[in-house]
């Protein structure tokens, strides 16, 4: 049989579809600190609407609509004043499995069809980003479940396609890229981000580990997490201030049809969105604060510019190049990817400012239109 190679670009253009970034908001249970402080719940939900009340001015509340809004499945307890009672306000409880069905399954399906797919977690430190993405103990989060299902799908494929999976894990801290799977060094020196026509921005020399089981991925994630902690200690840093990216590359070879489909899944646990507070020396603090704000601020600027474009405003420049994070997320934001954001919140009045700012950020992200294509050659 003769193979006809259709260029990715040509095929891509034919099949490009515009779709908006999907946004889910998840509210975690009260934590001990909030309970001890007698915090009040300032969030309410009805179906996909979520409102936040200004604790200093209860008449003043802001409403938002997202693709999904969730209470957590447990941890809200009732006291005699009815303080921790979200049931009354409507909305939906979701455990890790239902969040996976809503968000993770779509990411996986898209990847299997040959689309790039991205999942981003955004929110203040302690609001549930890692719980949602990675999970703790038996409460497995989106990433491990997605990997389990990916290998299950591969094993149960009926056709003759061959699949290859590669796993990478990195951290962006102070605009430096650290390979969390690097065996050779726990180096803080950082890898370079390069750009080429075909691949766009990529991390030069990043380790890509071929994987054939979810157990192997889990081991790599543990290794990566340990390196992240070691690196943070080494740099006298706090890992909640770094961004963690997992890249899963899926290559599917259909030899009969002479087609190769290639998809990148980006799974991103962003640094805490709160304004950076003091720690370490003045110089470190300045350097760290600026660089971290640079990545998150630039992400915010990119999201705003793209949201403005959707609203029909004239936008001359989208500042992808201004930070490492936005370079690596270029295709995820307004480009060739199907993208989902999970924004995480505390329910408590003491987190009002940060929660409102997260909701505003998520609202802008929701407007971004991507142009995903099947990556086929
Ligand atoms: P982040 O990664 O945003 O800093 P974590 O995911 O580590 O925050 O969450 C902080 C704490 O809150 C953890 O102890 C976690 O188990 C708990 N938590 C977060 N989200 C949920 C949730 N949806 N349901 C139950 N517990 C949660
Ligand atoms: Mg975390």
CSV table of C-alpha atoms and ligand atoms in Angstrom, one decimal:
chain,number,residue,atom,x,y,z
A,1,UNK,CA,0.0,0.0,0.0
A,2,UNK,CA,1.2,3.5,-0.8
A,3,UNK,CA,1.5,5.9,2.0
A,4,UNK,CA,0.2,9.3,1.4
A,5,UNK,CA,1.6,11.8,4.0
A,6,UNK,CA,-0.6,14.7,4.5
A,7,UNK,CA,1.1,17.6,6.2
A,8,UNK,CA,0.0,18.3,9.7
A,9,UNK,CA,-0.7,21.9,8.9
A,10,UNK,CA,-2.9,21.2,5.9
A,11,UNK,CA,-5.0,18.5,7.6
A,12,UNK,CA,-5.1,20.7,10.7
A,13,UNK,CA,-6.6,23.6,9.0
A,14,UNK,CA,-9.4,21.5,7.5
A,15,UNK,CA,-10.3,20.2,10.9
A,16,UNK,CA,-9.7,23.2,13.1
A,17,UNK,CA,-12.6,23.8,15.4
A,18,UNK,CA,-13.0,26.7,17.8
A,19,UNK,CA,-13.8,25.9,21.3
A,20,UNK,CA,-13.6,27.8,24.5
A,21,UNK,CA,-11.5,26.9,27.5
A,22,UNK,CA,-13.8,24.9,29.9
A,23,UNK,CA,-13.7,26.1,33.5
A,24,UNK,CA,-14.7,24.3,36.6
A,25,UNK,CA,-14.7,25.8,40.1
A,26,UNK,CA,-14.2,23.5,43.1
A,27,UNK,CA,-14.7,24.6,46.7
A,28,UNK,CA,-12.8,22.7,49.3
A,29,UNK,CA,-14.1,21.9,52.8
A,30,UNK,CA,-13.2,24.2,55.7
A,31,UNK,CA,-9.8,23.5,57.2
A,32,UNK,CA,-9.0,23.5,60.9
A,33,UNK,CA,-7.7,27.0,60.9
A,34,UNK,CA,-10.9,28.4,59.4
A,35,UNK,CA,-13.0,26.3,61.7
A,36,UNK,CA,-11.0,27.5,64.7
A,37,UNK,CA,-11.4,31.0,63.6
A,38,UNK,CA,-15.2,30.6,63.4
A,39,UNK,CA,-15.2,31.4,59.7
A,40,UNK,CA,-18.4,31.8,57.7
A,41,UNK,CA,-19.1,30.3,54.3
A,42,UNK,CA,-19.4,33.1,51.8
A,43,UNK,CA,-19.9,31.0,48.7
A,44,UNK,CA,-23.3,29.9,47.4
A,45,UNK,CA,-24.2,27.8,44.3
A,46,UNK,CA,-27.1,27.1,42.1
A,47,UNK,CA,-26.4,24.6,39.3
A,48,UNK,CA,-23.5,26.3,37.4
A,49,UNK,CA,-23.7,29.6,39.1
A,50,UNK,CA,-21.5,30.5,42.0
A,51,UNK,CA,-21.8,33.6,44.1
A,52,UNK,CA,-19.4,35.1,46.6
A,53,UNK,CA,-20.4,37.5,49.3
A,54,UNK,CA,-18.3,40.3,50.7
A,55,UNK,CA,-18.1,39.5,54.4
A,56,UNK,CA,-17.7,43.2,55.3
A,57,UNK,CA,-20.7,44.2,53.2
A,58,UNK,CA,-23.1,41.2,52.9
A,59,UNK,CA,-25.4,43.0,50.5
A,60,UNK,CA,-22.6,43.0,48.1
A,61,UNK,CA,-22.2,39.7,46.3
A,62,UNK,CA,-20.8,38.8,42.9
A,63,UNK,CA,-22.2,36.0,40.7
A,64,UNK,CA,-20.3,34.0,38.1
A,65,UNK,CA,-21.2,31.2,35.7
A,66,UNK,CA,-18.9,28.3,34.8
A,67,UNK,CA,-19.1,25.0,33.0
A,68,UNK,CA,-19.0,23.2,36.4
A,69,UNK,CA,-19.2,24.2,40.0
A,70,UNK,CA,-18.6,21.8,42.9
A,71,UNK,CA,-18.8,21.6,46.6
A,72,UNK,CA,-16.5,18.9,48.1
A,73,UNK,CA,-18.1,15.7,49.0
A,74,UNK,CA,-17.1,15.8,52.6
A,75,UNK,CA,-15.9,17.9,55.4
A,76,UNK,CA,-18.7,20.5,55.7
A,77,UNK,CA,-20.1,20.1,59.2
A,78,UNK,CA,-23.1,21.8,60.7
A,79,UNK,CA,-22.8,23.8,63.9
A,80,UNK,CA,-25.7,25.2,65.9
A,81,UNK,CA,-25.5,28.5,64.2
A,82,UNK,CA,-25.6,26.9,60.8
A,83,UNK,CA,-22.2,28.2,59.9
A,84,UNK,CA,-20.8,25.5,57.7
A,85,UNK,CA,-23.8,24.5,55.8
A,86,UNK,CA,-23.4,24.7,52.0
A,87,UNK,CA,-26.3,22.2,51.4
A,88,UNK,CA,-28.8,25.0,51.8
A,89,UNK,CA,-27.3,27.0,49.0
A,90,UNK,CA,-27.7,24.4,46.3
A,91,UNK,CA,-24.9,23.3,43.9
A,92,UNK,CA,-23.4,19.9,43.5
A,93,UNK,CA,-21.1,17.8,45.6
A,94,UNK,CA,-18.3,16.1,43.8
A,95,UNK,CA,-15.8,13.5,44.8
A,96,UNK,CA,-12.6,12.8,42.9
A,97,UNK,CA,-14.3,10.3,40.6
A,98,UNK,CA,-17.0,12.7,39.5
A,99,UNK,CA,-14.5,15.4,38.9
A,100,UNK,CA,-12.6,13.0,36.7
A,101,UNK,CA,-15.7,12.1,34.7
A,102,UNK,CA,-16.4,15.7,34.0
A,103,UNK,CA,-12.9,17.0,33.3
A,104,UNK,CA,-10.4,14.2,33.0
A,105,UNK,CA,-12.3,11.9,30.8
A,106,UNK,CA,-12.6,14.6,28.1
A,107,UNK,CA,-8.9,15.3,28.3
A,108,UNK,CA,-8.2,11.6,27.7
A,109,UNK,CA,-10.7,11.2,24.9
A,110,UNK,CA,-9.3,14.3,23.1
A,111,UNK,CA,-5.8,12.9,23.4
A,112,UNK,CA,-6.8,9.6,22.1
A,113,UNK,CA,-8.4,11.3,19.1
A,114,UNK,CA,-5.1,13.1,18.4
A,115,UNK,CA,-5.7,16.5,20.0
A,116,UNK,CA,-3.4,18.3,22.4
A,117,UNK,CA,-5.1,18.7,25.7
A,118,UNK,CA,-4.3,20.8,28.8
A,119,UNK,CA,-5.5,20.8,32.3
A,120,UNK,CA,-4.6,23.7,34.6
A,121,UNK,CA,-5.2,24.1,38.3
A,122,UNK,CA,-5.4,27.7,39.6
A,123,UNK,CA,-6.0,29.0,43.1
A,124,UNK,CA,-4.5,30.2,46.3
A,125,UNK,CA,-2.2,27.9,48.3
A,126,UNK,CA,-4.1,25.4,50.3
A,127,UNK,CA,-7.3,25.7,48.2
A,128,UNK,CA,-7.1,22.2,46.7
A,129,UNK,CA,-5.0,22.4,43.5
A,130,UNK,CA,-2.8,19.4,44.4
A,131,UNK,CA,-5.7,17.5,45.9
A,132,UNK,CA,-7.6,17.9,42.6
A,133,UNK,CA,-4.6,17.2,40.3
A,134,UNK,CA,-2.6,14.6,42.2
A,135,UNK,CA,-4.8,13.7,45.2
A,136,UNK,CA,-3.8,12.4,48.6
A,137,UNK,CA,-3.8,8.7,49.6
A,138,UNK,CA,-6.8,6.9,48.4
A,139,UNK,CA,-8.4,10.1,47.0
A,140,UNK,CA,-6.6,9.9,43.7
A,141,UNK,CA,-6.7,13.0,41.7
A,142,UNK,CA,-7.0,13.7,38.0
A,143,UNK,CA,-3.5,12.9,36.9
A,144,UNK,CA,-3.2,9.4,38.3
A,145,UNK,CA,-6.7,8.5,37.3
A,146,UNK,CA,-6.1,9.8,33.8
A,147,UNK,CA,-3.0,7.7,33.5
A,148,UNK,CA,-4.8,4.6,34.7
A,149,UNK,CA,-7.5,5.1,32.2
A,150,UNK,CA,-5.0,5.9,29.4
A,151,UNK,CA,-3.2,2.6,29.8
A,152,UNK,CA,-6.6,0.7,30.2
A,153,UNK,CA,-7.7,2.2,26.9
A,154,UNK,CA,-4.5,1.3,25.2
A,155,UNK,CA,-4.7,-2.3,26.5
A,156,UNK,CA,-8.3,-2.7,25.3
A,157,UNK,CA,-7.8,-1.3,21.8
A,158,UNK,CA,-9.3,-3.5,19.2
A,159,UNK,CA,-7.4,-2.2,16.2
A,160,UNK,CA,-3.8,-2.7,15.2
A,161,UNK,CA,-2.5,0.7,16.2
A,162,UNK,CA,0.7,0.9,18.3
A,163,UNK,CA,0.8,3.3,21.1
A,164,UNK,CA,3.8,4.9,22.8
A,165,UNK,CA,3.6,7.0,25.9
A,166,UNK,CA,6.3,9.3,27.2
A,167,UNK,CA,6.3,11.1,30.5
A,168,UNK,CA,8.0,14.3,31.6
A,169,UNK,CA,7.8,16.3,34.7
A,170,UNK,CA,9.2,19.7,35.3
A,171,UNK,CA,9.1,22.7,37.6
A,172,UNK,CA,9.3,26.4,36.9
A,173,UNK,CA,10.7,28.4,39.7
A,174,UNK,CA,12.1,31.9,39.4
A,175,UNK,CA,11.8,31.6,35.6
A,176,UNK,CA,14.1,28.6,35.7
A,177,UNK,CA,13.1,25.2,34.4
A,178,UNK,CA,14.1,22.2,36.6
A,179,UNK,CA,13.7,18.7,35.2
A,180,UNK,CA,12.1,16.8,38.1
A,181,UNK,CA,13.0,13.4,36.5
A,182,UNK,CA,16.6,14.2,35.8
A,183,UNK,CA,18.9,11.5,37.2
A,184,UNK,CA,22.1,13.3,36.7
A,185,UNK,CA,21.7,16.3,38.9
A,186,UNK,CA,19.3,17.9,41.3
A,187,UNK,CA,20.5,20.9,39.5
A,188,UNK,CA,18.9,24.2,40.1
A,189,UNK,CA,20.8,25.6,37.1
A,190,UNK,CA,17.8,25.1,34.9
A,191,UNK,CA,17.1,24.0,31.3
A,192,UNK,CA,16.6,26.3,28.4
A,193,UNK,CA,13.3,26.9,26.6
A,194,UNK,CA,13.8,26.9,22.9
A,195,UNK,CA,11.5,27.5,20.0
A,196,UNK,CA,11.2,25.9,16.6
A,197,UNK,CA,8.7,26.2,13.8
A,198,UNK,CA,7.2,22.7,14.2
A,199,UNK,CA,7.2,22.3,17.9
A,200,UNK,CA,6.7,25.8,19.1
A,201,UNK,CA,8.3,26.3,22.5
A,202,UNK,CA,9.9,23.3,24.2
A,203,UNK,CA,12.3,22.5,26.9
A,204,UNK,CA,15.6,21.5,25.6
A,205,UNK,CA,17.0,18.3,27.1
A,206,UNK,CA,14.0,17.5,29.1
A,207,UNK,CA,13.9,13.8,30.1
A,208,UNK,CA,11.1,11.9,28.4
A,209,UNK,CA,10.6,8.5,30.0
A,210,UNK,CA,8.8,5.8,27.9
A,211,UNK,CA,6.0,4.3,30.0
A,212,UNK,CA,3.8,1.3,29.7
A,213,UNK,CA,1.8,1.3,32.9
A,214,UNK,CA,0.1,3.5,35.4
A,215,UNK,CA,2.3,2.1,38.2
A,216,UNK,CA,5.4,3.2,36.4
A,217,UNK,CA,3.9,6.7,36.0
A,218,UNK,CA,3.0,6.7,39.7
A,219,UNK,CA,6.7,5.9,40.5
A,220,UNK,CA,7.9,8.7,38.3
A,221,UNK,CA,5.5,11.1,39.9
A,222,UNK,CA,6.8,10.1,43.3
A,223,UNK,CA,10.3,10.6,42.1
A,224,UNK,CA,9.4,14.0,40.7
A,225,UNK,CA,7.7,15.1,43.9
A,226,UNK,CA,10.7,14.1,46.0
A,227,UNK,CA,13.0,16.0,43.7
A,228,UNK,CA,10.7,19.0,43.9
A,229,UNK,CA,10.9,19.0,47.6
A,230,UNK,CA,14.7,18.5,47.6
A,231,UNK,CA,15.1,21.3,45.1
A,232,UNK,CA,12.9,23.6,47.1
A,233,UNK,CA,14.9,22.9,50.3
A,234,UNK,CA,18.1,23.4,48.3
A,235,UNK,CA,16.9,26.7,46.9
A,236,UNK,CA,15.5,27.7,50.3
A,237,UNK,CA,12.2,28.0,48.5
A,238,UNK,CA,8.6,27.0,49.1
A,239,UNK,CA,7.2,24.6,46.5
A,240,UNK,CA,3.8,26.3,46.5
A,241,UNK,CA,5.6,29.1,44.7
A,242,UNK,CA,6.7,27.0,41.8
A,243,UNK,CA,4.6,25.8,38.9
A,244,UNK,CA,4.6,22.0,38.3
A,245,UNK,CA,4.1,20.7,34.7
A,246,UNK,CA,3.6,17.1,33.7
A,247,UNK,CA,3.8,16.4,29.9
A,248,UNK,CA,2.4,13.2,28.6
A,249,UNK,CA,3.1,12.5,25.0
A,250,UNK,CA,1.0,10.0,23.2
A,251,UNK,CA,2.0,8.7,19.9
A,252,UNK,CA,-0.4,6.4,18.0
A,253,UNK,CA,0.9,4.6,14.9
A,254,UNK,CA,-1.8,3.2,12.6
A,255,UNK,CA,0.5,1.2,10.3
A,256,UNK,CA,-2.2,0.0,8.0
A,257,UNK,CA,-3.4,3.4,7.2
A,258,UNK,CA,0.1,4.9,7.4
A,259,UNK,CA,-1.1,7.5,9.9
A,260,UNK,CA,0.6,8.7,13.0
A,261,UNK,CA,-1.3,10.8,15.6
A,262,UNK,CA,0.6,12.6,18.2
A,263,UNK,CA,-0.9,14.4,21.2
A,264,UNK,CA,0.6,16.3,24.1
A,265,UNK,CA,-1.2,16.3,27.4
A,266,UNK,CA,-0.1,19.2,29.6
A,267,UNK,CA,-1.1,18.9,33.3
A,268,UNK,CA,-0.3,22.0,35.3
A,269,UNK,CA,-0.4,22.6,39.0
A,270,UNK,CA,0.2,26.4,39.1
A,271,UNK,CA,1.9,28.2,41.9
A,272,UNK,CA,-0.3,29.7,44.6
A,273,UNK,CA,-2.2,32.6,43.2
A,274,UNK,CA,-2.0,34.7,46.4
A,275,UNK,CA,0.1,37.8,46.5
A,276,UNK,CA,3.5,36.7,47.6
A,277,UNK,CA,4.3,37.3,51.2
A,278,UNK,CA,7.6,37.7,52.9
A,279,UNK,CA,10.1,35.0,53.7
A,280,UNK,CA,13.9,34.7,53.3
A,281,UNK,CA,16.2,37.5,52.8
A,282,UNK,CA,15.2,40.8,51.3
A,283,UNK,CA,17.2,40.1,48.1
A,284,UNK,CA,15.7,36.6,47.7
A,285,UNK,CA,12.3,37.8,48.4
A,286,UNK,CA,12.6,40.5,45.7
A,287,UNK,CA,13.9,38.1,43.2
A,288,UNK,CA,11.4,35.4,44.0
A,289,UNK,CA,8.5,37.7,44.2
A,290,UNK,CA,9.2,39.4,40.9
A,291,UNK,CA,9.9,36.2,39.0
A,292,UNK,CA,6.9,34.3,40.3
A,293,UNK,CA,4.7,37.3,39.9
A,294,UNK,CA,6.2,37.5,36.4
A,295,UNK,CA,4.9,34.1,35.4
A,296,UNK,CA,1.5,34.4,37.0
A,297,UNK,CA,1.2,38.1,36.0
A,298,UNK,CA,2.1,37.2,32.4
A,299,UNK,CA,-0.3,34.3,32.5
A,300,UNK,CA,-3.0,36.8,33.7
A,301,UNK,CA,-2.0,39.2,30.9
A,302,UNK,CA,-2.2,36.5,28.2
A,303,UNK,CA,-5.6,35.3,29.5
A,304,UNK,CA,-6.9,38.9,29.5
A,305,UNK,CA,-5.6,39.6,26.0
A,306,UNK,CA,-7.2,36.5,24.7
A,307,UNK,CA,-10.5,37.1,26.5
A,308,UNK,CA,-10.5,40.7,25.1
A,309,UNK,CA,-10.1,39.2,21.6
A,310,UNK,CA,-13.1,37.0,22.1
A,311,UNK,CA,-15.1,40.1,23.1
A,312,UNK,CA,-14.1,41.7,19.8
A,313,UNK,CA,-11.7,44.2,21.3
A,314,UNK,CA,-8.6,45.0,19.2
A,315,UNK,CA,-5.6,43.2,20.6
A,316,UNK,CA,-2.2,43.8,19.0
A,317,UNK,CA,0.0,41.7,21.1
A,318,UNK,CA,-0.3,38.6,23.3
A,319,UNK,CA,2.7,38.5,25.6
A,320,UNK,CA,3.4,34.8,25.5
A,321,UNK,CA,7.1,35.5,25.3
A,322,UNK,CA,7.3,37.4,28.6
A,323,UNK,CA,7.5,34.3,30.8
A,324,UNK,CA,8.6,30.7,30.7
A,325,UNK,CA,5.2,29.5,31.8
A,326,UNK,CA,3.3,31.3,29.1
A,327,UNK,CA,5.9,30.2,26.5
A,328,UNK,CA,5.2,26.6,27.4
A,329,UNK,CA,1.5,27.1,27.6
A,330,UNK,CA,1.2,29.0,24.3
A,331,UNK,CA,-0.7,26.2,22.5
A,332,UNK,CA,-2.9,25.6,25.5
A,333,UNK,CA,-4.1,29.2,25.5
A,334,UNK,CA,-5.6,30.3,22.3
A,335,UNK,CA,-3.8,27.7,20.3
A,336,UNK,CA,-3.8,24.1,19.2
A,337,UNK,CA,-5.2,22.5,22.3
A,338,UNK,CA,-8.4,21.6,24.1
A,339,UNK,CA,-8.0,23.2,27.5
A,340,UNK,CA,-9.7,22.9,30.9
A,341,UNK,CA,-9.1,25.0,34.0
A,342,UNK,CA,-10.0,23.9,37.5
A,343,UNK,CA,-10.1,26.9,39.8
A,344,UNK,CA,-10.0,26.0,43.5
A,345,UNK,CA,-11.4,28.0,46.4
A,346,UNK,CA,-11.7,28.1,50.1
A,347,UNK,CA,-15.3,28.6,51.3
A,348,UNK,CA,-14.3,30.9,54.1
A,349,UNK,CA,-14.9,34.6,54.7
A,350,UNK,CA,-11.2,35.0,55.6
A,351,UNK,CA,-10.2,34.1,52.1
A,352,UNK,CA,-12.6,36.5,50.4
A,353,UNK,CA,-10.1,38.6,48.5
A,354,UNK,CA,-8.1,35.7,47.1
A,355,UNK,CA,-11.3,33.8,46.2
A,356,UNK,CA,-12.8,36.7,44.4
A,357,UNK,CA,-9.6,37.2,42.5
A,358,UNK,CA,-9.6,33.5,41.5
A,359,UNK,CA,-13.2,33.7,40.3
A,360,UNK,CA,-12.4,36.8,38.2
A,361,UNK,CA,-9.3,35.1,36.7
A,362,UNK,CA,-11.4,32.0,35.9
A,363,UNK,CA,-14.1,34.1,34.3
A,364,UNK,CA,-11.6,35.6,31.9
A,365,UNK,CA,-10.1,32.2,31.1
A,366,UNK,CA,-13.5,30.9,30.2
A,367,UNK,CA,-13.6,33.4,27.2
A,368,UNK,CA,-10.5,32.1,25.6
A,369,UNK,CA,-11.1,30.4,22.3
A,370,UNK,CA,-8.7,27.7,21.1
A,371,UNK,CA,-8.3,26.2,17.7
A,372,UNK,CA,-7.6,22.6,18.2
A,373,UNK,CA,-6.6,20.3,15.4
A,374,UNK,CA,-5.9,16.6,15.2
A,375,UNK,CA,-2.2,16.2,15.0
A,376,UNK,CA,-1.9,13.7,12.2
A,377,UNK,CA,0.9,13.0,9.7
B,1,LIG,P1,-2.9,23.5,47.1
B,1,LIG,O1,-2.2,22.5,46.3
B,1,LIG,O2,-3.9,24.4,46.4
B,1,LIG,O3,-1.9,24.3,47.9
B,1,LIG,P2,-3.9,21.2,48.6
B,1,LIG,O4,-4.5,20.5,47.4
B,1,LIG,O5,-2.6,20.7,49.1
B,1,LIG,O6,-3.8,22.8,48.3
B,1,LIG,O7,-5.0,21.2,49.7
B,1,LIG,C1,-4.8,21.7,51.0
B,1,LIG,C2,-5.5,20.8,52.0
B,1,LIG,O8,-7.0,20.8,51.8
B,1,LIG,C3,-5.1,19.3,51.9
B,1,LIG,O9,-5.0,18.8,53.2
B,1,LIG,C4,-6.2,18.6,51.1
B,1,LIG,O10,-6.3,17.3,51.5
B,1,LIG,C5,-7.4,19.4,51.5
B,1,LIG,N1,-8.4,19.5,50.4
B,1,LIG,C6,-8.2,20.3,49.3
B,1,LIG,N2,-9.3,20.1,48.4
B,1,LIG,C7,-10.1,19.2,49.0
B,1,LIG,C8,-11.3,18.6,48.6
B,1,LIG,N3,-11.9,19.0,47.4
B,1,LIG,N4,-11.9,17.7,49.4
B,1,LIG,C9,-11.3,17.4,50.6
B,1,LIG,N5,-10.1,17.9,51.1
B,1,LIG,C10,-9.5,18.8,50.3
B,2,LIG,MG1,-0.2,22.2,46.0
